[in-house]
XYZ file of C-alpha atoms in Angstrom:
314
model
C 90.304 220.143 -53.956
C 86.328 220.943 -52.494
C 85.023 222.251 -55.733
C 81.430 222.007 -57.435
C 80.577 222.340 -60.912
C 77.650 225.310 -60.106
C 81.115 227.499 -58.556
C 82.311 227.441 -61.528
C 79.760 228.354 -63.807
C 78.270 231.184 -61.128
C 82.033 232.718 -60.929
C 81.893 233.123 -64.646
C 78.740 234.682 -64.874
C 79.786 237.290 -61.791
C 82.930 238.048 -63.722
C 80.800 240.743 -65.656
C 78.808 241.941 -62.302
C 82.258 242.459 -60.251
C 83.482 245.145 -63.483
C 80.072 247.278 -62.842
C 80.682 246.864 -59.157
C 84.144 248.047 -59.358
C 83.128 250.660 -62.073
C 81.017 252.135 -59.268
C 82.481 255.368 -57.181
C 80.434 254.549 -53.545
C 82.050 252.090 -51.687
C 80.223 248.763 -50.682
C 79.796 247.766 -47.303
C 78.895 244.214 -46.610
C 78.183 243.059 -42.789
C 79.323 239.512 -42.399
C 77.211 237.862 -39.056
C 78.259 235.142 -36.966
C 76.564 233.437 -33.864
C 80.561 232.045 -33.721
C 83.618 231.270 -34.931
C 85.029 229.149 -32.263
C 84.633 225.707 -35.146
C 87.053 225.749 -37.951
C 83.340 225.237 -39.930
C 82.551 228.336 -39.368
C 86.332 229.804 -39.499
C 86.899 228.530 -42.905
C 83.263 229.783 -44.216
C 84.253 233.460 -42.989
C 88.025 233.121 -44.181
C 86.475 232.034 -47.457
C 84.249 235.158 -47.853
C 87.309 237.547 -47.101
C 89.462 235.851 -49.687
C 86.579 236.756 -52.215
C 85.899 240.390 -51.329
C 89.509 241.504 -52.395
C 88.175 240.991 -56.016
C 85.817 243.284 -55.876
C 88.089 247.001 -55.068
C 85.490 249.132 -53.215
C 84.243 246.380 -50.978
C 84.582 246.859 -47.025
C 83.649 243.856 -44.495
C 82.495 244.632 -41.138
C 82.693 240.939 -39.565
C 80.745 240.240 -36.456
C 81.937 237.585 -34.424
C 78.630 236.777 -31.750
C 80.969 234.623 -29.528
C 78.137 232.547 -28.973
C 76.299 235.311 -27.271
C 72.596 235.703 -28.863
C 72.240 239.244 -27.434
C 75.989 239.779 -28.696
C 75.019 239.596 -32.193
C 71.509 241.392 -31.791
C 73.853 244.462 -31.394
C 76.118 243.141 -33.798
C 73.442 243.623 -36.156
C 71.819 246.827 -34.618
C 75.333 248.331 -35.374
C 76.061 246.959 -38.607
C 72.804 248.661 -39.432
C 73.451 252.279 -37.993
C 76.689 252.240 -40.109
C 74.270 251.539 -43.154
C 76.107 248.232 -44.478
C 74.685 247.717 -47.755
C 74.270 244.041 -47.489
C 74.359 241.060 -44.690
C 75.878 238.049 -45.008
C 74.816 235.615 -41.907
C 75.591 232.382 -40.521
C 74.076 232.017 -37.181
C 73.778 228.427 -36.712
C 72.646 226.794 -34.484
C 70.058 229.695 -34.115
C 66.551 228.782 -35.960
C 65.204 232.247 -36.299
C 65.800 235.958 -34.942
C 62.537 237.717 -35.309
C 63.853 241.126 -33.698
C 66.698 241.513 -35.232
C 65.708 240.271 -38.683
C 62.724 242.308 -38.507
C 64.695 245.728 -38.428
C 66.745 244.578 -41.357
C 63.771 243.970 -43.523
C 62.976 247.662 -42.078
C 65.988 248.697 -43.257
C 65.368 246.948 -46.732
C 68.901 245.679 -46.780
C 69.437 242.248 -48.686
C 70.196 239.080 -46.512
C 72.318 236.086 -47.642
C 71.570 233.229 -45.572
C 74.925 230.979 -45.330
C 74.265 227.153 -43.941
C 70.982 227.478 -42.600
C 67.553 229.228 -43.139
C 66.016 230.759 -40.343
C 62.366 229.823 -39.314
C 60.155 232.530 -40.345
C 62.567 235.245 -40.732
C 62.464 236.881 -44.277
C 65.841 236.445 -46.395
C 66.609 237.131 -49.729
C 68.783 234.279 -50.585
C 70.451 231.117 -49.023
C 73.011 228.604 -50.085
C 73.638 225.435 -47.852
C 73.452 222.008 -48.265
C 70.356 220.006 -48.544
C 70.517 218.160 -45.360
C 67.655 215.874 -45.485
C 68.704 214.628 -49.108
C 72.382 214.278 -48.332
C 71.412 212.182 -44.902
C 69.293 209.955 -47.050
C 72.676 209.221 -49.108
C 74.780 208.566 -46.195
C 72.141 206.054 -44.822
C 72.307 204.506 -47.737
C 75.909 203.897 -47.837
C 75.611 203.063 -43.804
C 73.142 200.352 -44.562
C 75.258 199.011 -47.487
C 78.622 198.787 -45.288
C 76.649 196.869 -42.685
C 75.167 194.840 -45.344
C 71.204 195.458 -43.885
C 72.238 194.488 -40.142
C 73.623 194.929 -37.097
C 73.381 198.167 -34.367
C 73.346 201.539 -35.206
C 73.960 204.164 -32.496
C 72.884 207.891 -33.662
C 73.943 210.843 -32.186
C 72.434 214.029 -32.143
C 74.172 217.104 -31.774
C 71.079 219.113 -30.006
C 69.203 220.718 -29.337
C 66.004 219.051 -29.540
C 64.570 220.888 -32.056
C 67.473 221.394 -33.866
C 66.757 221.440 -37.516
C 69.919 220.775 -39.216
C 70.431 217.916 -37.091
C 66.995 216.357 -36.933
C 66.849 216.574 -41.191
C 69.997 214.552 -40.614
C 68.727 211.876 -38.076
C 65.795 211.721 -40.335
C 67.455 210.999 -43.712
C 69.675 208.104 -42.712
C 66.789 206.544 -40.622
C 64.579 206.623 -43.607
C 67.195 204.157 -45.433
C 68.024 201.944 -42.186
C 63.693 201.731 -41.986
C 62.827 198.650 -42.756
C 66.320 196.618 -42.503
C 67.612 194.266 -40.083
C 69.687 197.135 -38.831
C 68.210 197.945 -34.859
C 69.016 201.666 -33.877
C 70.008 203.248 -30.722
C 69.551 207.017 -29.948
C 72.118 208.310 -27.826
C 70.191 210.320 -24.529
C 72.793 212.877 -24.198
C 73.346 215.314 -27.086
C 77.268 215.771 -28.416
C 77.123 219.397 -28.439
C 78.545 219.327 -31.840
C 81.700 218.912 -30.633
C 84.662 216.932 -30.546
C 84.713 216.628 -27.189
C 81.162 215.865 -26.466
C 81.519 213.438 -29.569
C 84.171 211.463 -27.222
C 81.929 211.856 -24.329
C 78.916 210.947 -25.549
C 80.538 207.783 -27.155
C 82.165 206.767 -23.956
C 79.015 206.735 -22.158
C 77.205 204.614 -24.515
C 80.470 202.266 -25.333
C 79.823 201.584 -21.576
C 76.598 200.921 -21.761
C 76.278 198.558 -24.881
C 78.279 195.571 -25.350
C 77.819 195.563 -29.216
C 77.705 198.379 -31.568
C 78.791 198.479 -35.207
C 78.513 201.866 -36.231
C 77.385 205.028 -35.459
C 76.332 208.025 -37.066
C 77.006 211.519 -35.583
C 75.734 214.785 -36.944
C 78.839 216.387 -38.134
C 82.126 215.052 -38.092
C 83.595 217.024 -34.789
C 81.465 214.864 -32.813
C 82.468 211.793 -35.171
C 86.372 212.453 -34.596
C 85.551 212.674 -31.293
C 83.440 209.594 -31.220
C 86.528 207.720 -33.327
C 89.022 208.499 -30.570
C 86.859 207.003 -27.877
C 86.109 203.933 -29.878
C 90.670 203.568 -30.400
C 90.798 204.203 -26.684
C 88.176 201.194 -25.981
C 90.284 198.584 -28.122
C 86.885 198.712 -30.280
C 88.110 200.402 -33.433
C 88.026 196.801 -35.522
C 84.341 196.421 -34.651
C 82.846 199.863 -35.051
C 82.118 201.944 -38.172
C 82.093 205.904 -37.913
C 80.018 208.171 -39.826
C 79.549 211.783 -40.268
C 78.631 214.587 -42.050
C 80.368 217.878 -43.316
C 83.410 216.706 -45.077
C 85.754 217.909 -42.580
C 89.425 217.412 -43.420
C 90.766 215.574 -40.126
C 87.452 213.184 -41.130
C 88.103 213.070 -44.814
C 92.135 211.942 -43.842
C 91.017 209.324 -41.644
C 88.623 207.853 -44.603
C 91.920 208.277 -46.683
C 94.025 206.328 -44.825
C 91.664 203.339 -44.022
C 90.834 204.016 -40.657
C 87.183 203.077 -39.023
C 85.666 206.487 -40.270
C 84.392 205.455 -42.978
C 81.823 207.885 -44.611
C 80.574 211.488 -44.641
C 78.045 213.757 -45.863
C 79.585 216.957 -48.098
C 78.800 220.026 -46.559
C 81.736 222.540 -47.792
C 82.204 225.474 -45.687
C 84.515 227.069 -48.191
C 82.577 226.686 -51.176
C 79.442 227.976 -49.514
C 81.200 231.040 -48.365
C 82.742 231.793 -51.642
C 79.271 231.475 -53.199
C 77.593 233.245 -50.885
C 79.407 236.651 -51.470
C 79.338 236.169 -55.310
C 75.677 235.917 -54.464
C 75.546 238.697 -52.235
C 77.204 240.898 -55.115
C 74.825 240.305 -57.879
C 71.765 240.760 -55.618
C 73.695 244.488 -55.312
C 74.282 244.446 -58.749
C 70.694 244.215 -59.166
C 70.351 240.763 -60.773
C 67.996 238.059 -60.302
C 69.379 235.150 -57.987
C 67.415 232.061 -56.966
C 65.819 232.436 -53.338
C 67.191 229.063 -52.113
C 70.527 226.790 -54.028
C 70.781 223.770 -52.433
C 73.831 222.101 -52.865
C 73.824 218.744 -54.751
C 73.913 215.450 -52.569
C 77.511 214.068 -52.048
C 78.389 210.763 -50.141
C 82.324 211.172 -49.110
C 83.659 207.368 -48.565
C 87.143 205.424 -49.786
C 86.127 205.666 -53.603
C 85.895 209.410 -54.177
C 87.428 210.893 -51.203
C 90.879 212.004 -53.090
C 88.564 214.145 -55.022
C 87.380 216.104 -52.141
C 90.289 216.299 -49.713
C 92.334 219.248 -49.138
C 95.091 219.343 -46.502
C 95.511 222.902 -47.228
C 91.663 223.820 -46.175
C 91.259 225.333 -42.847
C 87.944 223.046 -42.154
């Protein structure tokens, strides 16, 4: 099971916060924003934060599914306002800021937890994700081990360009293949952070290069992806795959010996379970840390039982 020491301890602590919340008369109403749920990422982190709320009797969600539509959840948010939510809880990703929007709930001096990533110059009040520039770091580490210091490394990106989840990614496992015999090769085309575009991206390059014996994608849809184009080439024997998230169709191919061998933790379900609990003590008036990064994990064949989960939804 996808569990993390800090859960536990911060569930404990909340257990006396959720009897004054419940003790309360007014009901509590908590607007849950999405740019999308079409990924089981971002499924599972909004499944998790519904299993939570149930705890907690006079809680009401209002969850906003954007669709992918910017202006979608600008009114998401503009409505969630007018019906006076007392709280947001947002995960907007792949967005890197919303100044309009974000500037009319500061207005409205209602709290924001940030889920997954922090937005670029918008004000929050808290934010739990993973450390992505530390984790990537880890997996390039256990990249440039597996290929013992050589050989060619395709990376690809999920885009945009100035994607900041994804570039802290690139950037950590380049900063432990810097320096090595191992000779990198960026993929032109982004993956889209997809499955899909993981398989078409890969068959492009597969195409275009002879020899490759790994590569790194920036979450593990575009990894699976990636994998099944690699099978279909007849190249599986010759070329690593690496990812990040901790998905479970990626964490059961590391389990059964397969070519994917590695992935950053990123756990949706943990993150959304912590950010409600967070979300409730900043109502509860308490003190909470403006940023928790989560602590660097390296998924691989040695630990992976302890982190797989065929019940999860992600």
């Amino acid at each position: 099971m996808k569990h993390i020491m800090a859960l536990s301890i911060f569930l404990v602590i909340l257990l006396g916060i959720a009897g004054a919340a419940q003790a309360q008369a007014k009901e509590i109403k908590i607007g849950v924003v999405t740019l999308q749920m079409r990924s089981p990422y971002f499924i599972s982190m909004v499944r998790a934060i519904e299993a939570e709320a149930p705890q907690f009797k006079n809680v009401k969600l209002f969850v906003a599914d954007g669709r992918g539509d910017v202006a979608k959840v600008t009114a998401d948010i503009e409505d969630l306002i007018a019906k006076r939510v007392d709280g947001f809880i947002m995960n907007i990703s792949p967005l890197e800021s919303l100044p309009g929007p974000m500037a009319a709930i500061k207005k409205a001096g209602i709290p924001v937890m940030l889920l997954n990533r922090k937005l670029r110059g918008d004000p929050y009040t808290s934010w739990i994700g993973a450390d992505n520039l530390a984790t990537a770091t880890g997996v390039g580490e256990y990249i440039v081990k597996r290929l013992e210091g050589k050989g060619i490394l395709l990376m690809m990106r999920g885009g945009p360009e100035d994607n900041s989840t994804g570039n802290a990614r690139r950037d950590g496992v380049l900063s432990k293949v810097k320096g090595t015999n191992i000779q990198t090769i960026i993929a032109p085309a982004f993956g889209g952070w997809t499955e899909d575009g993981g398989f078409k991206v890969m068959e492009d390059m597969l195409a275009k290069h002879k020899k490759i014996d790994a590569v790194f994608c920036e979450n593990d849809s575009m990894g699976l992806g990636a994998m099944k184009a690699i099978r279909d080439a007849g190249r599986s024997k010759e070329i690593l795959v690496f990812g990040f998230d901790g998905q479970k169709e990626a964490l059961r191919q590391i389990m059964i010996g397969s070519n994917y061998a590695g992935t950053g933790h990123n756990d949706a379900n943990t993150i959304g379970r912590m950010g409600f609990q967070r979300m409730m003590a900043i109502l509860a008036g308490a003190t909470v840390d403006t940023d928790t990064p989560f602590p660097v994990r390296v998924i691989n064949k040695d630990n992976v039982a302890k982190y797989y989960d065929p019940d999860s939804i992600f």
